[in-house]
Amino acid sequence: MDDQATRLRMLVEGKITKEDTMDSGRLQGSSQSMAYQPVSQGARVIAITSGKGGVGKTNLTVNLAIAMGKKGKRVVVVDADLGTANVDVLLGTSSRQTMMSLVNEGVELEDVLIRGPYGVSYISGGSGMEHAGELSTIQRQVIFNKLAGCDDWADIILVDTGAGVGKNVLDFIMASDEVVLVTTPEPTSLTDGYAVLKAYCSLGAQQPIRLVVNRVFDLMESHETANKLICTADKFLHMKLESLGFILDDNNMMRSVRKQVPIMAAYPDSLASKCIASLADSLLTGREQQVKMGWQGFLRKFFHNVR
Ligand SMILES: Nc1ncnc2c1ncn2[C@@H]1O[C@H](COP(=O)(O)OP(=O)(O)O)[C@@H](O)[C@H]1O
Ligand SMILES: [Mg+2]
């Protein structure tokens, strides 16, 4: 029986192969399902998400921001992980004002856009973000109008979402131009990652979604892990998931977290830093021209069609 449990078991056991996907009736071309036309200028919004927590989203987000900054891009990180927001923690800073503070008169974008260390600018979502759905239309409009100014500050906005398939996470995913799904080779991370793809698919999402396999021991493990998820998504969801790349398991990552200095700053020559620099490169060279909704589109969707 082709139920979800069977699919997940096959996924974990690696029994789904490329051949299994050939009869899915889909185009196999790499960019067919992801092609879209740029309709706006403005910042490119990329959500970094995962099925399971603790797989490396926040470290990837913060370090991608540093890597992209080194390449001359203006990047703003939005900490949208409502349960365990910790961009602050990784940077060794703290912020009193959060995105939700914007609802208050007199609080402007400059007050919540923190110029953090290592050139990382970020906005903390803060615990109040889970109440975004309860805001009145006027309150949404106020926040939207103030946040819209971010376009002037950033070429790229990286949104560190929470893990899983909760409404808040999916809202952020749906509002972004592109999605990066982070997984580790662990079966639980893969099956939870698949659950995100399934939820994303059921909402009719069209944004390109690309996979980063974190904490791999070698290239082969990275390929095997990516293929399991790519083939399963293709066969059962008819979704074209692309591999963006991998990050090697590296003790320097743990050391940098303990020091509260991002690995790109603490150990720029480490293997994990090199992997992240190369992921930043792929993101910048492969997709830069494909801005779709931009920051304004992200805000409009997230704050429910405010105009
Ligand atoms: N490439 C890596 N190599 C070794 N440890 C890693 C790596 N990536 C992440 N970690 C470990 O995983 C922990 C959780 O990472 P984090 O970015 O906070 O995950 P998430 O945001 O998905 O919850 C880090 O504190 C670090 O110890
Ligand atoms: Mg996190």
mmCIF file of C-alpha atoms and ligand atoms in Angstrom:
data_model
loop_
_atom_site.group_PDB
_atom_site.id
_atom_site.type_symbol
_atom_site.label_atom_id
_atom_site.label_comp_id
_atom_site.label_asym_id
_atom_site.label_seq_id
_atom_site.Cartn_x
_atom_site.Cartn_y
_atom_site.Cartn_z
ATOM 1 C CA MET A 1 0.000 0.000 0.000
ATOM 2 C CA ASP A 2 1.323 3.389 -0.984
ATOM 3 C CA ASP A 3 0.460 5.117 2.255
ATOM 4 C CA GLN A 4 2.615 7.736 3.851
ATOM 5 C CA ALA A 5 4.198 5.361 6.376
ATOM 6 C CA THR A 6 5.347 3.114 3.525
ATOM 7 C CA ARG A 7 6.773 6.062 1.657
ATOM 8 C CA LEU A 8 8.637 7.297 4.678
ATOM 9 C CA ARG A 9 10.023 3.843 5.395
ATOM 10 C CA MET A 10 11.209 3.556 1.803
ATOM 11 C CA LEU A 11 12.704 7.006 2.052
ATOM 12 C CA VAL A 12 14.664 6.181 5.162
ATOM 13 C CA GLU A 13 15.768 2.815 3.838
ATOM 14 C CA GLY A 14 16.840 4.383 0.571
ATOM 15 C CA LYS A 15 14.560 2.113 -1.450
ATOM 16 C CA ILE A 16 13.271 4.875 -3.649
ATOM 17 C CA THR A 17 15.526 5.247 -6.620
ATOM 18 C CA LYS A 18 15.784 7.607 -9.523
ATOM 19 C CA GLU A 19 14.177 4.942 -11.747
ATOM 20 C CA ASP A 20 11.100 4.930 -9.546
ATOM 21 C CA THR A 21 10.588 8.513 -10.480
ATOM 22 C CA MET A 22 10.642 8.020 -14.242
ATOM 23 C CA ASP A 23 6.991 7.043 -14.536
ATOM 24 C CA SER A 24 5.754 9.955 -12.536
ATOM 25 C CA GLY A 25 4.704 11.708 -15.710
ATOM 26 C CA ARG A 26 6.691 14.794 -14.899
ATOM 27 C CA LEU A 27 9.226 16.707 -16.853
ATOM 28 C CA GLN A 28 12.679 15.788 -15.685
ATOM 29 C CA GLY A 29 14.305 19.067 -16.710
ATOM 30 C CA SER A 30 16.016 20.736 -13.796
ATOM 31 C CA SER A 31 14.270 24.070 -13.825
ATOM 32 C CA GLN A 32 10.925 23.337 -15.479
ATOM 33 C CA SER A 33 8.842 23.316 -12.330
ATOM 34 C CA MET A 34 10.707 26.194 -10.775
ATOM 35 C CA ALA A 35 10.695 28.639 -13.621
ATOM 36 C CA TYR A 36 9.066 31.883 -12.784
ATOM 37 C CA GLN A 37 9.261 35.411 -14.018
ATOM 38 C CA PRO A 38 10.731 38.198 -11.979
ATOM 39 C CA VAL A 39 7.966 40.703 -11.426
ATOM 40 C CA SER A 40 9.543 43.069 -9.009
ATOM 41 C CA GLN A 41 12.832 44.549 -8.055
ATOM 42 C CA GLY A 42 13.719 44.723 -4.427
ATOM 43 C CA ALA A 43 15.196 42.326 -1.946
ATOM 44 C CA ARG A 44 15.182 38.638 -2.622
ATOM 45 C CA VAL A 45 13.530 36.790 0.259
ATOM 46 C CA ILE A 46 14.836 33.339 1.126
ATOM 47 C CA ALA A 47 13.290 31.252 3.921
ATOM 48 C CA ILE A 48 15.577 28.775 5.672
ATOM 49 C CA THR A 49 13.479 25.979 7.149
ATOM 50 C CA SER A 50 13.527 22.359 8.316
ATOM 51 C CA GLY A 51 11.273 19.567 9.466
ATOM 52 C CA LYS A 52 13.133 18.968 12.687
ATOM 53 C CA GLY A 53 14.774 21.429 15.064
ATOM 54 C CA GLY A 54 18.483 21.426 15.778
ATOM 55 C CA VAL A 55 19.588 20.630 12.230
ATOM 56 C CA GLY A 56 21.582 23.831 11.760
ATOM 57 C CA LYS A 57 19.142 26.411 10.321
ATOM 58 C CA THR A 58 20.201 29.328 12.462
ATOM 59 C CA ASN A 59 23.903 28.681 12.039
ATOM 60 C CA LEU A 60 23.404 28.408 8.304
ATOM 61 C CA THR A 61 21.340 31.598 8.167
ATOM 62 C CA VAL A 62 23.722 33.746 10.178
ATOM 63 C CA ASN A 63 26.804 32.437 8.413
ATOM 64 C CA LEU A 64 25.221 32.752 4.972
ATOM 65 C CA ALA A 65 24.577 36.388 5.847
ATOM 66 C CA ILE A 66 28.254 36.851 6.674
ATOM 67 C CA ALA A 67 29.374 35.005 3.525
ATOM 68 C CA MET A 68 27.034 37.004 1.302
ATOM 69 C CA GLY A 69 28.119 40.208 3.032
ATOM 70 C CA LYS A 70 31.714 39.400 2.135
ATOM 71 C CA LYS A 71 30.577 39.213 -1.473
ATOM 72 C CA GLY A 72 29.221 42.722 -1.287
ATOM 73 C CA LYS A 73 25.560 41.920 -0.688
ATOM 74 C CA ARG A 74 23.479 43.785 1.842
ATOM 75 C CA VAL A 75 21.752 41.085 3.846
ATOM 76 C CA VAL A 76 19.131 41.320 6.575
ATOM 77 C CA VAL A 77 18.336 38.290 8.720
ATOM 78 C CA VAL A 78 14.794 37.988 10.047
ATOM 79 C CA ASP A 79 14.664 35.747 13.085
ATOM 80 C CA ALA A 80 11.247 34.218 12.627
ATOM 81 C CA ASP A 81 11.755 31.122 14.749
ATOM 82 C CA LEU A 82 9.056 31.880 17.249
ATOM 83 C CA GLY A 83 9.692 29.097 19.703
ATOM 84 C CA THR A 84 13.459 29.155 19.826
ATOM 85 C CA ALA A 85 14.601 32.440 18.360
ATOM 86 C CA ASN A 86 18.351 32.465 18.781
ATOM 87 C CA VAL A 87 20.018 34.583 16.132
ATOM 88 C CA ASP A 88 20.836 36.896 19.058
ATOM 89 C CA VAL A 89 22.431 34.055 20.958
ATOM 90 C CA LEU A 90 24.667 32.970 18.088
ATOM 91 C CA LEU A 91 25.825 36.555 17.641
ATOM 92 C CA GLY A 92 26.353 37.079 21.365
ATOM 93 C CA THR A 93 23.944 40.017 21.404
ATOM 94 C CA SER A 94 20.458 40.774 22.603
ATOM 95 C CA SER A 95 17.671 42.950 21.281
ATOM 96 C CA ARG A 96 14.931 44.586 23.247
ATOM 97 C CA GLN A 97 12.891 45.647 20.234
ATOM 98 C CA THR A 98 11.368 43.034 17.959
ATOM 99 C CA MET A 99 9.402 43.090 14.752
ATOM 100 C CA MET A 100 6.167 43.161 16.726
ATOM 101 C CA SER A 101 7.326 46.299 18.566
ATOM 102 C CA LEU A 102 6.678 48.123 15.299
ATOM 103 C CA VAL A 103 3.012 48.123 16.145
ATOM 104 C CA ASN A 104 3.818 50.749 18.768
ATOM 105 C CA GLU A 105 3.782 54.389 17.837
ATOM 106 C CA GLY A 106 7.255 55.853 17.732
ATOM 107 C CA VAL A 107 9.000 52.528 17.049
ATOM 108 C CA GLU A 108 10.491 52.633 13.566
ATOM 109 C CA LEU A 109 12.355 50.160 11.370
ATOM 110 C CA GLU A 110 15.694 51.629 12.484
ATOM 111 C CA ASP A 111 14.787 50.696 16.070
ATOM 112 C CA VAL A 112 14.215 47.013 15.327
ATOM 113 C CA LEU A 113 16.819 46.542 12.592
ATOM 114 C CA ILE A 114 19.829 45.662 14.683
ATOM 115 C CA ARG A 115 23.271 46.304 13.273
ATOM 116 C CA GLY A 116 24.817 43.240 14.854
ATOM 117 C CA PRO A 117 28.442 42.184 14.986
ATOM 118 C CA TYR A 118 30.318 40.647 12.021
ATOM 119 C CA GLY A 119 28.302 42.863 9.688
ATOM 120 C CA VAL A 120 25.058 40.952 10.335
ATOM 121 C CA SER A 121 21.927 43.113 10.368
ATOM 122 C CA TYR A 122 18.906 41.404 11.785
ATOM 123 C CA ILE A 123 15.363 41.806 13.005
ATOM 124 C CA SER A 124 14.213 39.697 15.880
ATOM 125 C CA GLY A 125 10.728 38.260 15.395
ATOM 126 C CA GLY A 126 10.348 37.908 19.100
ATOM 127 C CA SER A 127 7.824 35.864 20.957
ATOM 128 C CA GLY A 128 5.001 38.179 19.915
ATOM 129 C CA MET A 129 5.137 36.997 16.306
ATOM 130 C CA GLU A 130 2.867 34.056 17.001
ATOM 131 C CA HIS A 131 0.138 36.619 17.589
ATOM 132 C CA ALA A 132 0.569 38.163 14.137
ATOM 133 C CA GLY A 133 -2.684 36.520 13.094
ATOM 134 C CA GLU A 134 -4.561 38.339 15.846
ATOM 135 C CA LEU A 135 -3.524 41.816 14.773
ATOM 136 C CA SER A 136 -6.160 44.206 13.522
ATOM 137 C CA THR A 137 -6.018 45.362 9.918
ATOM 138 C CA ILE A 138 -4.729 48.739 11.011
ATOM 139 C CA GLN A 139 -2.002 47.182 13.153
ATOM 140 C CA ARG A 140 -0.924 44.994 10.269
ATOM 141 C CA GLN A 141 -0.858 47.978 7.992
ATOM 142 C CA VAL A 142 1.336 49.857 10.457
ATOM 143 C CA ILE A 143 3.840 46.986 10.726
ATOM 144 C CA PHE A 144 3.755 46.361 6.998
ATOM 145 C CA ASN A 145 4.437 49.993 6.149
ATOM 146 C CA LYS A 146 7.364 50.199 8.527
ATOM 147 C CA LEU A 147 8.883 46.859 7.456
ATOM 148 C CA ALA A 148 8.548 47.674 3.783
ATOM 149 C CA GLY A 149 11.487 50.044 4.215
ATOM 150 C CA CYS A 150 13.729 46.975 4.543
ATOM 151 C CA ASP A 151 13.896 46.893 0.763
ATOM 152 C CA ASP A 152 16.068 49.993 0.962
ATOM 153 C CA TRP A 153 18.470 48.271 3.308
ATOM 154 C CA ALA A 154 18.853 44.840 1.777
ATOM 155 C CA ASP A 155 19.585 42.969 -1.422
ATOM 156 C CA ILE A 156 18.758 39.709 0.283
ATOM 157 C CA ILE A 157 16.534 38.939 3.265
ATOM 158 C CA LEU A 158 17.138 35.590 4.961
ATOM 159 C CA VAL A 159 14.234 34.386 7.087
ATOM 160 C CA ASP A 160 15.210 31.857 9.763
ATOM 161 C CA THR A 161 11.901 30.054 10.312
ATOM 162 C CA GLY A 162 11.063 27.587 13.018
ATOM 163 C CA ALA A 163 10.995 23.861 12.323
ATOM 164 C CA GLY A 164 8.010 21.772 11.349
ATOM 165 C CA VAL A 165 4.664 22.279 9.702
ATOM 166 C CA GLY A 166 2.999 24.705 12.082
ATOM 167 C CA LYS A 167 0.994 27.541 10.603
ATOM 168 C CA ASN A 168 3.588 30.148 11.468
ATOM 169 C CA VAL A 169 6.385 28.300 9.727
ATOM 170 C CA LEU A 170 4.264 27.645 6.648
ATOM 171 C CA ASP A 171 3.156 31.286 6.547
ATOM 172 C CA PHE A 172 6.779 32.364 6.350
ATOM 173 C CA ILE A 173 7.568 29.738 3.729
ATOM 174 C CA MET A 174 4.606 30.714 1.586
ATOM 175 C CA ALA A 175 5.485 34.380 1.791
ATOM 176 C CA SER A 176 9.086 33.908 0.607
ATOM 177 C CA ASP A 177 10.485 33.901 -2.912
ATOM 178 C CA GLU A 178 12.589 30.831 -2.328
ATOM 179 C CA VAL A 179 12.970 28.162 0.299
ATOM 180 C CA VAL A 180 16.039 26.350 1.547
ATOM 181 C CA LEU A 181 15.185 23.139 3.402
ATOM 182 C CA VAL A 182 17.887 21.988 5.788
ATOM 183 C CA THR A 183 18.212 18.347 6.781
ATOM 184 C CA THR A 184 20.863 16.138 8.287
ATOM 185 C CA PRO A 185 21.396 12.528 7.176
ATOM 186 C CA GLU A 186 19.465 11.316 10.233
ATOM 187 C CA PRO A 187 16.291 9.407 9.297
ATOM 188 C CA THR A 188 14.174 11.538 11.632
ATOM 189 C CA SER A 189 15.406 14.713 10.005
ATOM 190 C CA LEU A 190 14.631 13.285 6.565
ATOM 191 C CA THR A 191 11.133 12.117 7.400
ATOM 192 C CA ASP A 192 10.322 15.412 9.108
ATOM 193 C CA GLY A 193 11.756 17.231 6.092
ATOM 194 C CA TYR A 194 9.457 15.220 3.853
ATOM 195 C CA ALA A 195 6.502 16.247 6.029
ATOM 196 C CA VAL A 196 7.379 19.897 5.396
ATOM 197 C CA LEU A 197 7.535 19.288 1.654
ATOM 198 C CA LYS A 198 4.167 17.560 1.783
ATOM 199 C CA ALA A 199 2.552 20.431 3.690
ATOM 200 C CA TYR A 200 4.185 22.935 1.375
ATOM 201 C CA CYS A 201 2.887 21.013 -1.633
ATOM 202 C CA SER A 202 -0.643 20.721 -0.281
ATOM 203 C CA LEU A 203 -0.756 24.498 -0.014
ATOM 204 C CA GLY A 204 0.014 24.711 -3.712
ATOM 205 C CA ALA A 205 3.312 26.476 -3.183
ATOM 206 C CA GLN A 206 5.274 27.263 -6.319
ATOM 207 C CA GLN A 207 8.474 28.724 -4.944
ATOM 208 C CA PRO A 208 11.701 26.911 -5.705
ATOM 209 C CA ILE A 209 12.728 24.754 -2.793
ATOM 210 C CA ARG A 210 16.290 23.651 -2.432
ATOM 211 C CA LEU A 211 17.959 21.242 -0.137
ATOM 212 C CA VAL A 212 21.019 21.637 2.068
ATOM 213 C CA VAL A 213 22.304 18.517 3.785
ATOM 214 C CA ASN A 214 24.095 19.515 6.947
ATOM 215 C CA ARG A 215 26.494 17.549 9.114
ATOM 216 C CA VAL A 216 27.623 15.075 6.475
ATOM 217 C CA PHE A 217 30.848 13.128 6.837
ATOM 218 C CA ASP A 218 31.645 13.069 3.146
ATOM 219 C CA LEU A 219 30.366 13.846 -0.304
ATOM 220 C CA MET A 220 28.876 10.400 -0.757
ATOM 221 C CA GLU A 221 26.755 10.732 2.370
ATOM 222 C CA SER A 222 25.591 14.112 1.127
ATOM 223 C CA HIS A 223 24.570 12.694 -2.270
ATOM 224 C CA GLU A 224 22.845 9.677 -0.778
ATOM 225 C CA THR A 225 20.867 11.812 1.658
ATOM 226 C CA ALA A 226 19.891 14.398 -0.928
ATOM 227 C CA ASN A 227 18.852 11.718 -3.408
ATOM 228 C CA LYS A 228 16.561 10.015 -0.935
ATOM 229 C CA LEU A 229 14.583 13.174 -0.389
ATOM 230 C CA ILE A 230 14.751 14.390 -3.977
ATOM 231 C CA CYS A 231 13.502 11.067 -5.346
ATOM 232 C CA THR A 232 10.747 10.726 -2.753
ATOM 233 C CA ALA A 233 9.532 14.274 -3.371
ATOM 234 C CA ASP A 234 9.568 13.615 -7.099
ATOM 235 C CA LYS A 235 7.762 10.291 -6.937
ATOM 236 C CA PHE A 236 5.094 11.069 -4.371
ATOM 237 C CA LEU A 237 4.676 14.810 -4.472
ATOM 238 C CA HIS A 238 5.665 15.442 -8.093
ATOM 239 C CA MET A 239 7.872 18.100 -6.693
ATOM 240 C CA LYS A 240 11.174 19.064 -8.207
ATOM 241 C CA LEU A 241 13.474 19.534 -5.279
ATOM 242 C CA GLU A 242 16.966 20.743 -6.109
ATOM 243 C CA SER A 243 20.109 20.147 -4.174
ATOM 244 C CA LEU A 244 21.898 23.321 -3.180
ATOM 245 C CA GLY A 245 24.757 21.504 -1.496
ATOM 246 C CA PHE A 246 26.041 20.296 1.845
ATOM 247 C CA ILE A 247 27.897 21.292 4.988
ATOM 248 C CA LEU A 248 30.416 18.948 6.503
ATOM 249 C CA ASP A 249 30.105 17.922 10.115
ATOM 250 C CA ASP A 250 32.715 20.060 11.802
ATOM 251 C CA ASN A 251 33.532 20.405 15.493
ATOM 252 C CA ASN A 252 34.388 24.037 14.872
ATOM 253 C CA MET A 253 30.665 24.658 14.494
ATOM 254 C CA MET A 254 30.043 23.562 18.057
ATOM 255 C CA ARG A 255 33.055 25.517 19.274
ATOM 256 C CA SER A 256 31.831 28.658 17.522
ATOM 257 C CA VAL A 257 28.354 28.289 19.038
ATOM 258 C CA ARG A 258 29.910 28.003 22.483
ATOM 259 C CA LYS A 259 31.988 31.122 21.858
ATOM 260 C CA GLN A 260 28.908 32.905 20.461
ATOM 261 C CA VAL A 261 30.924 33.879 17.411
ATOM 262 C CA PRO A 262 29.605 32.601 14.043
ATOM 263 C CA ILE A 263 31.910 30.069 12.451
ATOM 264 C CA MET A 264 32.539 32.275 9.392
ATOM 265 C CA ALA A 265 34.050 34.822 11.786
ATOM 266 C CA ALA A 266 35.613 32.502 14.360
ATOM 267 C CA TYR A 267 37.016 29.867 12.003
ATOM 268 C CA PRO A 268 36.801 31.219 8.463
ATOM 269 C CA ASP A 269 39.152 28.566 7.119
ATOM 270 C CA SER A 270 37.286 25.635 8.641
ATOM 271 C CA LEU A 271 35.659 23.054 6.405
ATOM 272 C CA ALA A 272 32.142 24.045 7.427
ATOM 273 C CA SER A 273 32.912 27.715 6.685
ATOM 274 C CA LYS A 274 34.165 26.776 3.242
ATOM 275 C CA CYS A 275 30.994 24.774 2.599
ATOM 276 C CA ILE A 276 28.818 27.707 3.651
ATOM 277 C CA ALA A 277 30.810 30.130 1.495
ATOM 278 C CA SER A 278 30.215 27.858 -1.451
ATOM 279 C CA LEU A 279 26.481 27.614 -0.664
ATOM 280 C CA ALA A 280 26.345 31.415 -0.603
ATOM 281 C CA ASP A 281 28.059 31.443 -3.968
ATOM 282 C CA SER A 282 25.523 29.009 -5.435
ATOM 283 C CA LEU A 283 22.627 31.037 -4.093
ATOM 284 C CA LEU A 284 24.043 34.241 -5.506
ATOM 285 C CA THR A 285 25.073 32.987 -8.897
ATOM 286 C CA GLY A 286 22.264 30.517 -9.530
ATOM 287 C CA ARG A 287 19.170 32.484 -8.597
ATOM 288 C CA GLU A 288 19.992 36.095 -8.209
ATOM 289 C CA GLN A 289 18.011 37.287 -11.192
ATOM 290 C CA GLN A 290 14.883 35.394 -10.215
ATOM 291 C CA VAL A 291 13.396 37.811 -7.741
ATOM 292 C CA LYS A 292 9.704 37.105 -7.711
ATOM 293 C CA MET A 293 7.650 38.681 -4.974
ATOM 294 C CA GLY A 294 10.399 40.441 -3.104
ATOM 295 C CA TRP A 295 10.163 41.795 0.399
ATOM 296 C CA GLN A 296 6.974 43.735 -0.237
ATOM 297 C CA GLY A 297 5.368 40.558 -1.559
ATOM 298 C CA PHE A 298 6.579 38.647 1.464
ATOM 299 C CA LEU A 299 5.080 41.186 3.840
ATOM 300 C CA ARG A 300 1.858 41.423 1.898
ATOM 301 C CA LYS A 301 1.379 37.675 2.098
ATOM 302 C CA PHE A 302 2.471 37.301 5.660
ATOM 303 C CA PHE A 303 0.314 40.142 6.883
ATOM 304 C CA HIS A 304 -2.628 38.825 4.891
ATOM 305 C CA ASN A 305 -2.998 40.949 1.848
ATOM 306 C CA VAL A 306 -2.532 44.353 3.352
ATOM 307 C CA ARG A 307 -2.112 46.928 0.613
HETATM 308 N N1 LIG B 1 27.977 21.371 10.304
HETATM 309 C C1 LIG B 1 27.890 21.147 11.613
HETATM 310 N N2 LIG B 1 28.852 20.407 12.238
HETATM 311 C C2 LIG B 1 28.779 20.137 13.564
HETATM 312 N N3 LIG B 1 27.784 20.573 14.356
HETATM 313 C C3 LIG B 1 26.798 21.297 13.801
HETATM 314 C C4 LIG B 1 26.793 21.624 12.418
HETATM 315 N N4 LIG B 1 25.688 22.375 12.154
HETATM 316 C C5 LIG B 1 25.035 22.505 13.332
HETATM 317 N N5 LIG B 1 25.684 21.860 14.325
HETATM 318 C C6 LIG B 1 25.279 21.742 15.742
HETATM 319 O O1 LIG B 1 23.860 21.749 15.792
HETATM 320 C C7 LIG B 1 23.427 22.692 16.759
HETATM 321 C C8 LIG B 1 22.077 23.270 16.359
HETATM 322 O O2 LIG B 1 22.239 24.190 15.291
HETATM 323 P P1 LIG B 1 21.174 25.356 15.023
HETATM 324 O O3 LIG B 1 21.698 26.170 13.887
HETATM 325 O O4 LIG B 1 20.868 26.069 16.284
HETATM 326 O O5 LIG B 1 19.911 24.493 14.562
HETATM 327 P P2 LIG B 1 18.399 24.942 14.299
HETATM 328 O O6 LIG B 1 18.395 26.409 14.053
HETATM 329 O O7 LIG B 1 17.974 24.143 13.089
HETATM 330 O O8 LIG B 1 17.616 24.546 15.501
HETATM 331 C C9 LIG B 1 24.543 23.705 16.852
HETATM 332 O O9 LIG B 1 24.558 24.333 18.091
HETATM 333 C C10 LIG B 1 25.775 22.885 16.599
HETATM 334 O O10 LIG B 1 26.239 22.353 17.819
HETATM 335 MG MG MG B 2 17.319 27.900 15.111
#
